[in-house]
Amino acid sequence: MIYTCTMNPAIDMYVEVDELKANTVNRTNDEDYQANGKGINVSIMLKKFGIDSTALGFIAGFTGKYIKDSLSEINIQSDFVYCDGTTRINVFLNAESEYKIVNQGPYINLPEQEEILSKIKAIPSGSTLIVSGSLPRGVPESIIVDISRICQENDVKFVLDTSANSLLDTLKHEPYLLKPNEEELADLYNEADSLSEQKIIKYGKDLLNKGAQQVIVSRGDEGSIYFSEEHLLKTTAPQGTVVNTACSGDAMLSAFMAKRSQNETIENALSYASAVGASTAFSRGLSDLKDIATLQKEIKVYQIKEEIK
């Protein structure tokens, strides 16, 4: 069974205007509202692949109820911790450029944090837990390390996609898969500038050497690089018009996990995941999967000829 955990979920509101003007009423051409949050996105995409999951995390207020109801409508099971306040609403606005307005969300108290850890401790052995997204107010980064320890002790595969620096502290618990993007990887290693491919390889291998079983570094239109003990692979990305990049990494991760759970090869899983991530970036929300076969034809996966040390 696969579980996802979204500490700071959201409703994402997508709006489109011809031009964003100051000090005037900007009327939209299009709008959409979606239950969101990185782990929730993974659960939604897994459902599209025919794979069931249970969504965990914190929700609050009428917006939290909207998220729970939205998942229930598509037959995704959830086991959220209820909190005071209101689950956040984020705004993604497309005009002459893409604008992202991301709110803080509710404050999470200690009893609620302890409750989510109790739910994670109850996940059956042999399951997979995907923890994805940012941490809400009140929740320390150390909770990520606590979760990684619980997963190791209970024989649960731990998958992590977060910008939290505590990612490095989970390595001693041998996470099954880490999926930083290029910018997050740079932050982890205190790099102020964009990373060269050589530095991505250097730092990806360092994550492996310190305990990670697999690493995928997503690079937007540059594709991705995959690391494991047996493989060092580079994946190209298809070309297209980017509409919204907010969910593409989540879609990519869910597609990779889905294909690997169906015993696809690493190469095929990476190719498919790259297509699903790109399709999502070319869409207003998560991909409907209709263009995956076409996009996948543009993608190449090849071995980087360098020994992993």
PDB file of C-alpha atoms in Angstrom:
ATOM      1  CA  MET A   1       0.000   0.000   0.000  1.00  0.00           C
ATOM      2  CA  ILE A   2       1.170   3.528  -0.750  1.00  0.00           C
ATOM      3  CA  TYR A   3       0.619   6.400   1.680  1.00  0.00           C
ATOM      4  CA  THR A   4       1.242  10.063   0.949  1.00  0.00           C
ATOM      5  CA  CYS A   5       1.767  12.765   3.544  1.00  0.00           C
ATOM      6  CA  THR A   6       1.196  16.450   2.822  1.00  0.00           C
ATOM      7  CA  MET A   7       2.063  18.585   5.829  1.00  0.00           C
ATOM      8  CA  ASN A   8       0.839  21.859   4.316  1.00  0.00           C
ATOM      9  CA  PRO A   9      -1.868  21.184   1.702  1.00  0.00           C
ATOM     10  CA  ALA A  10      -3.662  23.873  -0.233  1.00  0.00           C
ATOM     11  CA  ILE A  11      -6.394  24.731  -2.651  1.00  0.00           C
ATOM     12  CA  ASP A  12      -4.677  26.023  -5.769  1.00  0.00           C
ATOM     13  CA  MET A  13      -6.566  28.710  -7.666  1.00  0.00           C
ATOM     14  CA  TYR A  14      -5.460  29.133 -11.278  1.00  0.00           C
ATOM     15  CA  VAL A  15      -6.422  32.358 -13.043  1.00  0.00           C
ATOM     16  CA  GLU A  16      -5.562  33.777 -16.451  1.00  0.00           C
ATOM     17  CA  VAL A  17      -5.586  37.400 -17.620  1.00  0.00           C
ATOM     18  CA  ASP A  18      -4.318  39.015 -20.798  1.00  0.00           C
ATOM     19  CA  GLU A  19      -2.175  41.463 -18.826  1.00  0.00           C
ATOM     20  CA  LEU A  20      -1.735  42.099 -15.104  1.00  0.00           C
ATOM     21  CA  LYS A  21      -2.213  45.834 -14.430  1.00  0.00           C
ATOM     22  CA  ALA A  22      -1.651  47.691 -11.165  1.00  0.00           C
ATOM     23  CA  ASN A  23      -4.363  49.794  -9.489  1.00  0.00           C
ATOM     24  CA  THR A  24      -7.151  48.466 -11.691  1.00  0.00           C
ATOM     25  CA  VAL A  25      -9.649  45.616 -11.811  1.00  0.00           C
ATOM     26  CA  ASN A  26      -8.069  42.708 -13.641  1.00  0.00           C
ATOM     27  CA  ARG A  27     -10.838  40.481 -14.996  1.00  0.00           C
ATOM     28  CA  THR A  28      -9.903  36.885 -15.697  1.00  0.00           C
ATOM     29  CA  ASN A  29     -10.341  34.914 -18.896  1.00  0.00           C
ATOM     30  CA  ASP A  30     -10.231  31.582 -17.121  1.00  0.00           C
ATOM     31  CA  GLU A  31     -10.147  30.154 -13.603  1.00  0.00           C
ATOM     32  CA  ASP A  32      -9.912  26.795 -11.878  1.00  0.00           C
ATOM     33  CA  TYR A  33      -9.781  25.469  -8.304  1.00  0.00           C
ATOM     34  CA  GLN A  34      -7.998  22.269  -7.338  1.00  0.00           C
ATOM     35  CA  ALA A  35      -7.244  20.344  -4.171  1.00  0.00           C
ATOM     36  CA  ASN A  36      -3.497  20.476  -3.963  1.00  0.00           C
ATOM     37  CA  GLY A  37      -0.345  19.970  -1.998  1.00  0.00           C
ATOM     38  CA  LYS A  38       2.561  17.890  -3.231  1.00  0.00           C
ATOM     39  CA  GLY A  39       1.605  14.603  -1.577  1.00  0.00           C
ATOM     40  CA  ILE A  40      -2.038  15.101  -2.502  1.00  0.00           C
ATOM     41  CA  ASN A  41      -0.961  15.585  -6.117  1.00  0.00           C
ATOM     42  CA  VAL A  42       0.908  12.295  -5.924  1.00  0.00           C
ATOM     43  CA  SER A  43      -2.211  10.522  -4.626  1.00  0.00           C
ATOM     44  CA  ILE A  44      -4.331  12.038  -7.407  1.00  0.00           C
ATOM     45  CA  MET A  45      -1.861  10.999 -10.093  1.00  0.00           C
ATOM     46  CA  LEU A  46      -1.476   7.498  -8.651  1.00  0.00           C
ATOM     47  CA  LYS A  47      -5.253   7.141  -8.921  1.00  0.00           C
ATOM     48  CA  LYS A  48      -5.029   8.050 -12.609  1.00  0.00           C
ATOM     49  CA  PHE A  49      -2.531   5.198 -12.992  1.00  0.00           C
ATOM     50  CA  GLY A  50      -4.955   2.805 -11.263  1.00  0.00           C
ATOM     51  CA  ILE A  51      -3.000   2.674  -8.004  1.00  0.00           C
ATOM     52  CA  ASP A  52      -4.728   3.264  -4.661  1.00  0.00           C
ATOM     53  CA  SER A  53      -3.162   5.316  -1.888  1.00  0.00           C
ATOM     54  CA  THR A  54      -4.124   6.874   1.421  1.00  0.00           C
ATOM     55  CA  ALA A  55      -3.537  10.604   1.882  1.00  0.00           C
ATOM     56  CA  LEU A  56      -2.258  11.799   5.263  1.00  0.00           C
ATOM     57  CA  GLY A  57      -1.499  15.310   6.470  1.00  0.00           C
ATOM     58  CA  PHE A  58      -3.003  18.321   8.233  1.00  0.00           C
ATOM     59  CA  ILE A  59      -6.218  20.044   7.157  1.00  0.00           C
ATOM     60  CA  ALA A  60      -8.223  22.896   8.672  1.00  0.00           C
ATOM     61  CA  GLY A  61     -11.452  24.788   8.143  1.00  0.00           C
ATOM     62  CA  PHE A  62     -13.750  24.914   5.118  1.00  0.00           C
ATOM     63  CA  THR A  63     -10.832  24.703   2.712  1.00  0.00           C
ATOM     64  CA  GLY A  64      -9.580  21.550   4.400  1.00  0.00           C
ATOM     65  CA  LYS A  65     -13.050  20.038   4.036  1.00  0.00           C
ATOM     66  CA  TYR A  66     -12.976  20.916   0.328  1.00  0.00           C
ATOM     67  CA  ILE A  67      -9.736  18.977  -0.073  1.00  0.00           C
ATOM     68  CA  LYS A  68     -11.033  15.930   1.785  1.00  0.00           C
ATOM     69  CA  ASP A  69     -14.301  15.980  -0.188  1.00  0.00           C
ATOM     70  CA  SER A  70     -12.439  16.405  -3.494  1.00  0.00           C
ATOM     71  CA  LEU A  71     -10.344  13.316  -2.783  1.00  0.00           C
ATOM     72  CA  SER A  72     -13.397  11.351  -1.672  1.00  0.00           C
ATOM     73  CA  GLU A  73     -15.155  12.193  -4.944  1.00  0.00           C
ATOM     74  CA  ILE A  74     -12.434  10.376  -6.888  1.00  0.00           C
ATOM     75  CA  ASN A  75     -12.280   7.494  -4.402  1.00  0.00           C
ATOM     76  CA  ILE A  76      -9.005   8.396  -2.727  1.00  0.00           C
ATOM     77  CA  GLN A  77      -8.928   7.380   0.911  1.00  0.00           C
ATOM     78  CA  SER A  78      -7.679   9.943   3.418  1.00  0.00           C
ATOM     79  CA  ASP A  79      -6.762   9.969   7.104  1.00  0.00           C
ATOM     80  CA  PHE A  80      -6.035  13.611   7.869  1.00  0.00           C
ATOM     81  CA  VAL A  81      -5.325  15.279  11.195  1.00  0.00           C
ATOM     82  CA  TYR A  82      -7.792  18.124  11.781  1.00  0.00           C
ATOM     83  CA  CYS A  83      -6.397  21.450  13.021  1.00  0.00           C
ATOM     84  CA  ASP A  84      -7.624  24.904  13.960  1.00  0.00           C
ATOM     85  CA  GLY A  85      -7.500  27.651  11.353  1.00  0.00           C
ATOM     86  CA  THR A  86      -7.897  27.440   7.591  1.00  0.00           C
ATOM     87  CA  THR A  87      -6.012  25.389   5.021  1.00  0.00           C
ATOM     88  CA  ARG A  88      -4.301  27.820   2.674  1.00  0.00           C
ATOM     89  CA  ILE A  89      -5.379  28.948  -0.797  1.00  0.00           C
ATOM     90  CA  ASN A  90      -2.544  29.579  -3.274  1.00  0.00           C
ATOM     91  CA  VAL A  91      -2.904  31.660  -6.424  1.00  0.00           C
ATOM     92  CA  PHE A  92      -1.206  30.876  -9.743  1.00  0.00           C
ATOM     93  CA  LEU A  93      -1.757  33.644 -12.255  1.00  0.00           C
ATOM     94  CA  ASN A  94      -0.872  33.502 -15.923  1.00  0.00           C
ATOM     95  CA  ALA A  95      -0.547  36.831 -17.698  1.00  0.00           C
ATOM     96  CA  GLU A  96       2.481  38.050 -19.648  1.00  0.00           C
ATOM     97  CA  SER A  97       4.409  35.918 -17.132  1.00  0.00           C
ATOM     98  CA  GLU A  98       3.583  33.245 -14.570  1.00  0.00           C
ATOM     99  CA  TYR A  99       2.988  34.570 -11.032  1.00  0.00           C
ATOM    100  CA  LYS A 100       2.846  32.364  -7.933  1.00  0.00           C
ATOM    101  CA  ILE A 101       1.329  33.583  -4.655  1.00  0.00           C
ATOM    102  CA  VAL A 102       1.773  31.002  -1.909  1.00  0.00           C
ATOM    103  CA  ASN A 103       0.213  31.488   1.532  1.00  0.00           C
ATOM    104  CA  GLN A 104       1.445  30.219   4.912  1.00  0.00           C
ATOM    105  CA  GLY A 105      -1.419  28.029   6.079  1.00  0.00           C
ATOM    106  CA  PRO A 106      -2.472  27.234   9.659  1.00  0.00           C
ATOM    107  CA  TYR A 107      -0.238  26.852  12.716  1.00  0.00           C
ATOM    108  CA  ILE A 108       0.156  23.216  13.752  1.00  0.00           C
ATOM    109  CA  ASN A 109       0.340  22.550  17.496  1.00  0.00           C
ATOM    110  CA  LEU A 110       2.354  19.812  19.213  1.00  0.00           C
ATOM    111  CA  PRO A 111      -0.595  17.436  19.879  1.00  0.00           C
ATOM    112  CA  GLU A 112      -1.451  17.505  16.175  1.00  0.00           C
ATOM    113  CA  GLN A 113       2.173  16.770  15.272  1.00  0.00           C
ATOM    114  CA  GLU A 114       2.158  13.811  17.653  1.00  0.00           C
ATOM    115  CA  GLU A 115      -1.062  12.578  16.059  1.00  0.00           C
ATOM    116  CA  ILE A 116       0.411  12.520  12.555  1.00  0.00           C
ATOM    117  CA  LEU A 117       3.435  10.597  13.864  1.00  0.00           C
ATOM    118  CA  SER A 118       1.077   8.085  15.467  1.00  0.00           C
ATOM    119  CA  LYS A 119      -0.671   7.562  12.142  1.00  0.00           C
ATOM    120  CA  ILE A 120       2.684   7.038  10.430  1.00  0.00           C
ATOM    121  CA  LYS A 121       3.729   4.516  13.090  1.00  0.00           C
ATOM    122  CA  ALA A 122       0.582   2.535  12.221  1.00  0.00           C
ATOM    123  CA  ILE A 123       1.498   2.168   8.519  1.00  0.00           C
ATOM    124  CA  PRO A 124       1.928  -1.574   7.814  1.00  0.00           C
ATOM    125  CA  SER A 125       5.346  -3.059   7.179  1.00  0.00           C
ATOM    126  CA  GLY A 126       6.188  -3.339   3.481  1.00  0.00           C
ATOM    127  CA  SER A 127       4.237  -0.189   2.561  1.00  0.00           C
ATOM    128  CA  THR A 128       5.580   2.974   0.945  1.00  0.00           C
ATOM    129  CA  LEU A 129       5.271   6.461   2.463  1.00  0.00           C
ATOM    130  CA  ILE A 130       5.785   9.486   0.211  1.00  0.00           C
ATOM    131  CA  VAL A 131       6.337  12.690   2.195  1.00  0.00           C
ATOM    132  CA  SER A 132       6.165  15.661  -0.093  1.00  0.00           C
ATOM    133  CA  GLY A 133       6.024  19.425   0.216  1.00  0.00           C
ATOM    134  CA  SER A 134       6.803  22.222   2.644  1.00  0.00           C
ATOM    135  CA  LEU A 135       6.286  22.276   6.395  1.00  0.00           C
ATOM    136  CA  PRO A 136       3.530  24.398   7.949  1.00  0.00           C
ATOM    137  CA  ARG A 137       4.035  26.899  10.724  1.00  0.00           C
ATOM    138  CA  GLY A 138       4.819  25.326  14.078  1.00  0.00           C
ATOM    139  CA  VAL A 139       6.248  22.106  12.651  1.00  0.00           C
ATOM    140  CA  PRO A 140      10.039  21.738  13.074  1.00  0.00           C
ATOM    141  CA  GLU A 141      12.199  20.255  10.330  1.00  0.00           C
ATOM    142  CA  SER A 142      13.154  17.499  12.760  1.00  0.00           C
ATOM    143  CA  ILE A 143       9.767  15.866  12.131  1.00  0.00           C
ATOM    144  CA  ILE A 144      11.093  14.732   8.729  1.00  0.00           C
ATOM    145  CA  VAL A 145      13.953  12.924  10.473  1.00  0.00           C
ATOM    146  CA  ASP A 146      11.510  11.373  12.970  1.00  0.00           C
ATOM    147  CA  ILE A 147       9.423  10.059  10.090  1.00  0.00           C
ATOM    148  CA  SER A 148      12.461   8.625   8.306  1.00  0.00           C
ATOM    149  CA  ARG A 149      13.477   6.813  11.504  1.00  0.00           C
ATOM    150  CA  ILE A 150       9.977   5.392  12.008  1.00  0.00           C
ATOM    151  CA  CYS A 151       9.929   4.134   8.420  1.00  0.00           C
ATOM    152  CA  GLN A 152      13.304   2.442   8.791  1.00  0.00           C
ATOM    153  CA  GLU A 153      12.278   0.791  12.060  1.00  0.00           C
ATOM    154  CA  ASN A 154       8.966  -0.419  10.621  1.00  0.00           C
ATOM    155  CA  ASP A 155      10.277  -1.561   7.208  1.00  0.00           C
ATOM    156  CA  VAL A 156       8.377   1.133   5.282  1.00  0.00           C
ATOM    157  CA  LYS A 157       9.914   2.570   2.108  1.00  0.00           C
ATOM    158  CA  PHE A 158      10.460   6.267   2.733  1.00  0.00           C
ATOM    159  CA  VAL A 159      10.249   8.639  -0.263  1.00  0.00           C
ATOM    160  CA  LEU A 160      10.976  12.321   0.317  1.00  0.00           C
ATOM    161  CA  ASP A 161      10.365  15.374  -1.875  1.00  0.00           C
ATOM    162  CA  THR A 162      10.903  18.516   0.174  1.00  0.00           C
ATOM    163  CA  SER A 163      12.991  21.676   0.293  1.00  0.00           C
ATOM    164  CA  ALA A 164      13.667  21.204   4.020  1.00  0.00           C
ATOM    165  CA  ASN A 165      17.362  21.068   4.860  1.00  0.00           C
ATOM    166  CA  SER A 166      16.645  18.226   7.285  1.00  0.00           C
ATOM    167  CA  LEU A 167      16.660  16.002   4.195  1.00  0.00           C
ATOM    168  CA  LEU A 168      20.375  15.539   4.859  1.00  0.00           C
ATOM    169  CA  ASP A 169      19.639  14.258   8.357  1.00  0.00           C
ATOM    170  CA  THR A 170      17.378  11.516   6.984  1.00  0.00           C
ATOM    171  CA  LEU A 171      20.299   9.875   5.148  1.00  0.00           C
ATOM    172  CA  LYS A 172      21.312   7.837   8.193  1.00  0.00           C
ATOM    173  CA  HIS A 173      17.929   6.130   7.901  1.00  0.00           C
ATOM    174  CA  GLU A 174      18.562   5.113   4.275  1.00  0.00           C
ATOM    175  CA  PRO A 175      15.577   6.666   2.483  1.00  0.00           C
ATOM    176  CA  TYR A 176      14.273   4.675  -0.468  1.00  0.00           C
ATOM    177  CA  LEU A 177      14.133   7.698  -2.799  1.00  0.00           C
ATOM    178  CA  LEU A 178      14.941  11.409  -2.619  1.00  0.00           C
ATOM    179  CA  LYS A 179      13.658  13.795  -5.305  1.00  0.00           C
ATOM    180  CA  PRO A 180      15.145  17.275  -4.963  1.00  0.00           C
ATOM    181  CA  ASN A 181      14.970  19.640  -7.879  1.00  0.00           C
ATOM    182  CA  GLU A 182      18.111  21.415  -9.066  1.00  0.00           C
ATOM    183  CA  GLU A 183      17.500  24.521  -6.948  1.00  0.00           C
ATOM    184  CA  GLU A 184      16.793  22.477  -3.804  1.00  0.00           C
ATOM    185  CA  LEU A 185      19.960  20.445  -4.341  1.00  0.00           C
ATOM    186  CA  ALA A 186      21.956  23.685  -4.604  1.00  0.00           C
ATOM    187  CA  ASP A 187      20.424  24.935  -1.349  1.00  0.00           C
ATOM    188  CA  LEU A 188      21.302  21.684   0.429  1.00  0.00           C
ATOM    189  CA  TYR A 189      24.952  22.177  -0.464  1.00  0.00           C
ATOM    190  CA  ASN A 190      25.004  25.965   0.089  1.00  0.00           C
ATOM    191  CA  GLU A 191      25.514  26.781  -3.578  1.00  0.00           C
ATOM    192  CA  ALA A 192      24.330  30.271  -4.510  1.00  0.00           C
ATOM    193  CA  ASP A 193      24.516  29.799  -8.282  1.00  0.00           C
ATOM    194  CA  SER A 194      22.891  27.349 -10.674  1.00  0.00           C
ATOM    195  CA  LEU A 195      24.540  23.942 -10.615  1.00  0.00           C
ATOM    196  CA  SER A 196      26.506  22.570 -13.517  1.00  0.00           C
ATOM    197  CA  GLU A 197      25.803  18.998 -14.544  1.00  0.00           C
ATOM    198  CA  GLN A 198      29.127  18.005 -13.001  1.00  0.00           C
ATOM    199  CA  LYS A 199      28.113  19.463  -9.631  1.00  0.00           C
ATOM    200  CA  ILE A 200      24.700  17.803  -9.794  1.00  0.00           C
ATOM    201  CA  ILE A 201      26.464  14.483 -10.318  1.00  0.00           C
ATOM    202  CA  LYS A 202      28.881  15.235  -7.477  1.00  0.00           C
ATOM    203  CA  TYR A 203      26.125  16.063  -4.993  1.00  0.00           C
ATOM    204  CA  GLY A 204      23.774  13.300  -6.153  1.00  0.00           C
ATOM    205  CA  LYS A 205      26.542  10.760  -5.593  1.00  0.00           C
ATOM    206  CA  ASP A 206      27.192  12.274  -2.180  1.00  0.00           C
ATOM    207  CA  LEU A 207      23.555  11.673  -1.204  1.00  0.00           C
ATOM    208  CA  LEU A 208      23.945   8.050  -2.297  1.00  0.00           C
ATOM    209  CA  ASN A 209      27.185   7.594  -0.409  1.00  0.00           C
ATOM    210  CA  LYS A 210      25.597   8.961   2.770  1.00  0.00           C
ATOM    211  CA  GLY A 211      22.649   6.571   2.701  1.00  0.00           C
ATOM    212  CA  ALA A 212      20.040   7.325   0.023  1.00  0.00           C
ATOM    213  CA  GLN A 213      19.074   4.281  -2.032  1.00  0.00           C
ATOM    214  CA  GLN A 214      17.940   6.321  -5.063  1.00  0.00           C
ATOM    215  CA  VAL A 215      17.996   9.988  -6.048  1.00  0.00           C
ATOM    216  CA  ILE A 216      16.205  11.815  -8.852  1.00  0.00           C
ATOM    217  CA  VAL A 217      17.238  15.416  -9.494  1.00  0.00           C
ATOM    218  CA  SER A 218      14.618  17.143 -11.649  1.00  0.00           C
ATOM    219  CA  ARG A 219      15.906  19.954 -13.874  1.00  0.00           C
ATOM    220  CA  GLY A 220      12.865  21.427 -15.632  1.00  0.00           C
ATOM    221  CA  ASP A 221      13.399  21.691 -19.380  1.00  0.00           C
ATOM    222  CA  GLU A 222      16.846  20.136 -18.922  1.00  0.00           C
ATOM    223  CA  GLY A 223      15.280  16.808 -17.912  1.00  0.00           C
ATOM    224  CA  SER A 224      16.514  14.884 -14.890  1.00  0.00           C
ATOM    225  CA  ILE A 225      19.407  12.818 -13.549  1.00  0.00           C
ATOM    226  CA  TYR A 226      18.847   9.516 -11.751  1.00  0.00           C
ATOM    227  CA  PHE A 227      21.253   7.968  -9.262  1.00  0.00           C
ATOM    228  CA  SER A 228      21.381   4.512  -7.684  1.00  0.00           C
ATOM    229  CA  GLU A 229      24.085   2.026  -6.810  1.00  0.00           C
ATOM    230  CA  GLU A 230      23.698   0.457 -10.278  1.00  0.00           C
ATOM    231  CA  HIS A 231      22.730   3.423 -12.462  1.00  0.00           C
ATOM    232  CA  LEU A 232      23.675   6.969 -13.354  1.00  0.00           C
ATOM    233  CA  LEU A 233      21.140   8.029 -15.983  1.00  0.00           C
ATOM    234  CA  LYS A 234      20.233  11.260 -17.723  1.00  0.00           C
ATOM    235  CA  THR A 235      16.752  11.912 -19.082  1.00  0.00           C
ATOM    236  CA  THR A 236      15.936  14.615 -21.606  1.00  0.00           C
ATOM    237  CA  ALA A 237      12.699  16.627 -21.519  1.00  0.00           C
ATOM    238  CA  PRO A 238      10.189  17.181 -24.334  1.00  0.00           C
ATOM    239  CA  GLN A 239       9.569  20.684 -25.620  1.00  0.00           C
ATOM    240  CA  GLY A 240       6.308  22.564 -25.270  1.00  0.00           C
ATOM    241  CA  THR A 241       4.594  25.694 -23.970  1.00  0.00           C
ATOM    242  CA  VAL A 242       4.835  25.878 -20.194  1.00  0.00           C
ATOM    243  CA  VAL A 243       1.538  26.865 -18.566  1.00  0.00           C
ATOM    244  CA  ASN A 244       2.138  25.957 -14.906  1.00  0.00           C
ATOM    245  CA  THR A 245       5.204  24.389 -13.324  1.00  0.00           C
ATOM    246  CA  ALA A 246       3.770  24.011  -9.808  1.00  0.00           C
ATOM    247  CA  CYS A 247       2.754  20.349 -10.026  1.00  0.00           C
ATOM    248  CA  SER A 248       5.120  18.894 -12.599  1.00  0.00           C
ATOM    249  CA  GLY A 249       7.571  17.460 -10.070  1.00  0.00           C
ATOM    250  CA  ASP A 250       4.756  15.757  -8.169  1.00  0.00           C
ATOM    251  CA  ALA A 251       3.418  14.240 -11.385  1.00  0.00           C
ATOM    252  CA  MET A 252       6.887  13.022 -12.317  1.00  0.00           C
ATOM    253  CA  LEU A 253       7.430  11.391  -8.916  1.00  0.00           C
ATOM    254  CA  SER A 254       4.063   9.637  -8.916  1.00  0.00           C
ATOM    255  CA  ALA A 255       4.605   8.325 -12.454  1.00  0.00           C
ATOM    256  CA  PHE A 256       8.034   6.962 -11.550  1.00  0.00           C
ATOM    257  CA  MET A 257       6.692   5.240  -8.423  1.00  0.00           C
ATOM    258  CA  ALA A 258       3.739   3.840 -10.364  1.00  0.00           C
ATOM    259  CA  LYS A 259       5.881   2.330 -13.102  1.00  0.00           C
ATOM    260  CA  ARG A 260       8.377   0.879 -10.651  1.00  0.00           C
ATOM    261  CA  SER A 261       5.542  -0.698  -8.657  1.00  0.00           C
ATOM    262  CA  GLN A 262       4.484  -2.334 -11.944  1.00  0.00           C
ATOM    263  CA  ASN A 263       8.026  -3.734 -12.375  1.00  0.00           C
ATOM    264  CA  GLU A 264       8.952  -1.473 -15.294  1.00  0.00           C
ATOM    265  CA  THR A 265      12.672  -0.972 -15.889  1.00  0.00           C
ATOM    266  CA  ILE A 266      14.339   2.124 -14.462  1.00  0.00           C
ATOM    267  CA  GLU A 267      14.785   3.499 -17.994  1.00  0.00           C
ATOM    268  CA  ASN A 268      11.118   3.041 -18.942  1.00  0.00           C
ATOM    269  CA  ALA A 269       9.950   4.446 -15.613  1.00  0.00           C
ATOM    270  CA  LEU A 270      12.128   7.535 -16.057  1.00  0.00           C
ATOM    271  CA  SER A 271      10.991   8.090 -19.635  1.00  0.00           C
ATOM    272  CA  TYR A 272       7.329   7.812 -18.686  1.00  0.00           C
ATOM    273  CA  ALA A 273       7.795  10.004 -15.596  1.00  0.00           C
ATOM    274  CA  SER A 274       9.490  12.700 -17.668  1.00  0.00           C
ATOM    275  CA  ALA A 275       6.584  12.703 -20.122  1.00  0.00           C
ATOM    276  CA  VAL A 276       4.009  12.960 -17.326  1.00  0.00           C
ATOM    277  CA  GLY A 277       5.942  15.781 -15.653  1.00  0.00           C
ATOM    278  CA  ALA A 278       6.199  17.693 -18.924  1.00  0.00           C
ATOM    279  CA  SER A 279       2.527  17.128 -19.747  1.00  0.00           C
ATOM    280  CA  THR A 280       1.620  18.626 -16.381  1.00  0.00           C
ATOM    281  CA  ALA A 281       3.863  21.644 -16.976  1.00  0.00           C
ATOM    282  CA  PHE A 282       2.093  22.154 -20.300  1.00  0.00           C
ATOM    283  CA  SER A 283      -1.331  21.983 -18.581  1.00  0.00           C
ATOM    284  CA  ARG A 284      -3.273  24.196 -16.205  1.00  0.00           C
ATOM    285  CA  GLY A 285      -3.260  21.449 -13.576  1.00  0.00           C
ATOM    286  CA  LEU A 286      -2.231  17.829 -13.345  1.00  0.00           C
ATOM    287  CA  SER A 287      -1.885  15.977 -16.645  1.00  0.00           C
ATOM    288  CA  ASP A 288      -4.888  14.143 -18.088  1.00  0.00           C
ATOM    289  CA  LEU A 289      -2.331  11.711 -19.635  1.00  0.00           C
ATOM    290  CA  LYS A 290      -3.744  12.090 -23.166  1.00  0.00           C
ATOM    291  CA  ASP A 291      -0.469  13.328 -24.674  1.00  0.00           C
ATOM    292  CA  ILE A 292       1.943  11.004 -22.859  1.00  0.00           C
ATOM    293  CA  ALA A 293       2.611   8.645 -25.764  1.00  0.00           C
ATOM    294  CA  THR A 294       3.447  11.585 -28.045  1.00  0.00           C
ATOM    295  CA  LEU A 295       5.690  13.288 -25.506  1.00  0.00           C
ATOM    296  CA  GLN A 296       7.471  10.080 -24.613  1.00  0.00           C
ATOM    297  CA  LYS A 297       8.700   9.733 -28.191  1.00  0.00           C
ATOM    298  CA  GLU A 298      10.768  12.897 -27.704  1.00  0.00           C
ATOM    299  CA  ILE A 299      12.516  11.654 -24.560  1.00  0.00           C
ATOM    300  CA  LYS A 300      15.870   9.932 -24.423  1.00  0.00           C
ATOM    301  CA  VAL A 301      17.316   8.113 -21.415  1.00  0.00           C
ATOM    302  CA  TYR A 302      20.987   7.278 -21.479  1.00  0.00           C
ATOM    303  CA  GLN A 303      23.792   6.211 -19.190  1.00  0.00           C
ATOM    304  CA  ILE A 304      26.236   8.874 -18.087  1.00  0.00           C
ATOM    305  CA  LYS A 305      29.612   7.261 -18.603  1.00  0.00           C
ATOM    306  CA  GLU A 306      31.062   7.926 -15.209  1.00  0.00           C
ATOM    307  CA  GLU A 307      31.675   5.460 -12.411  1.00  0.00           C
ATOM    308  CA  ILE A 308      29.643   6.022  -9.262  1.00  0.00           C
ATOM    309  CA  LYS A 309      31.962   6.062  -6.254  1.00  0.00           C
TER     310      LYS A 309
END
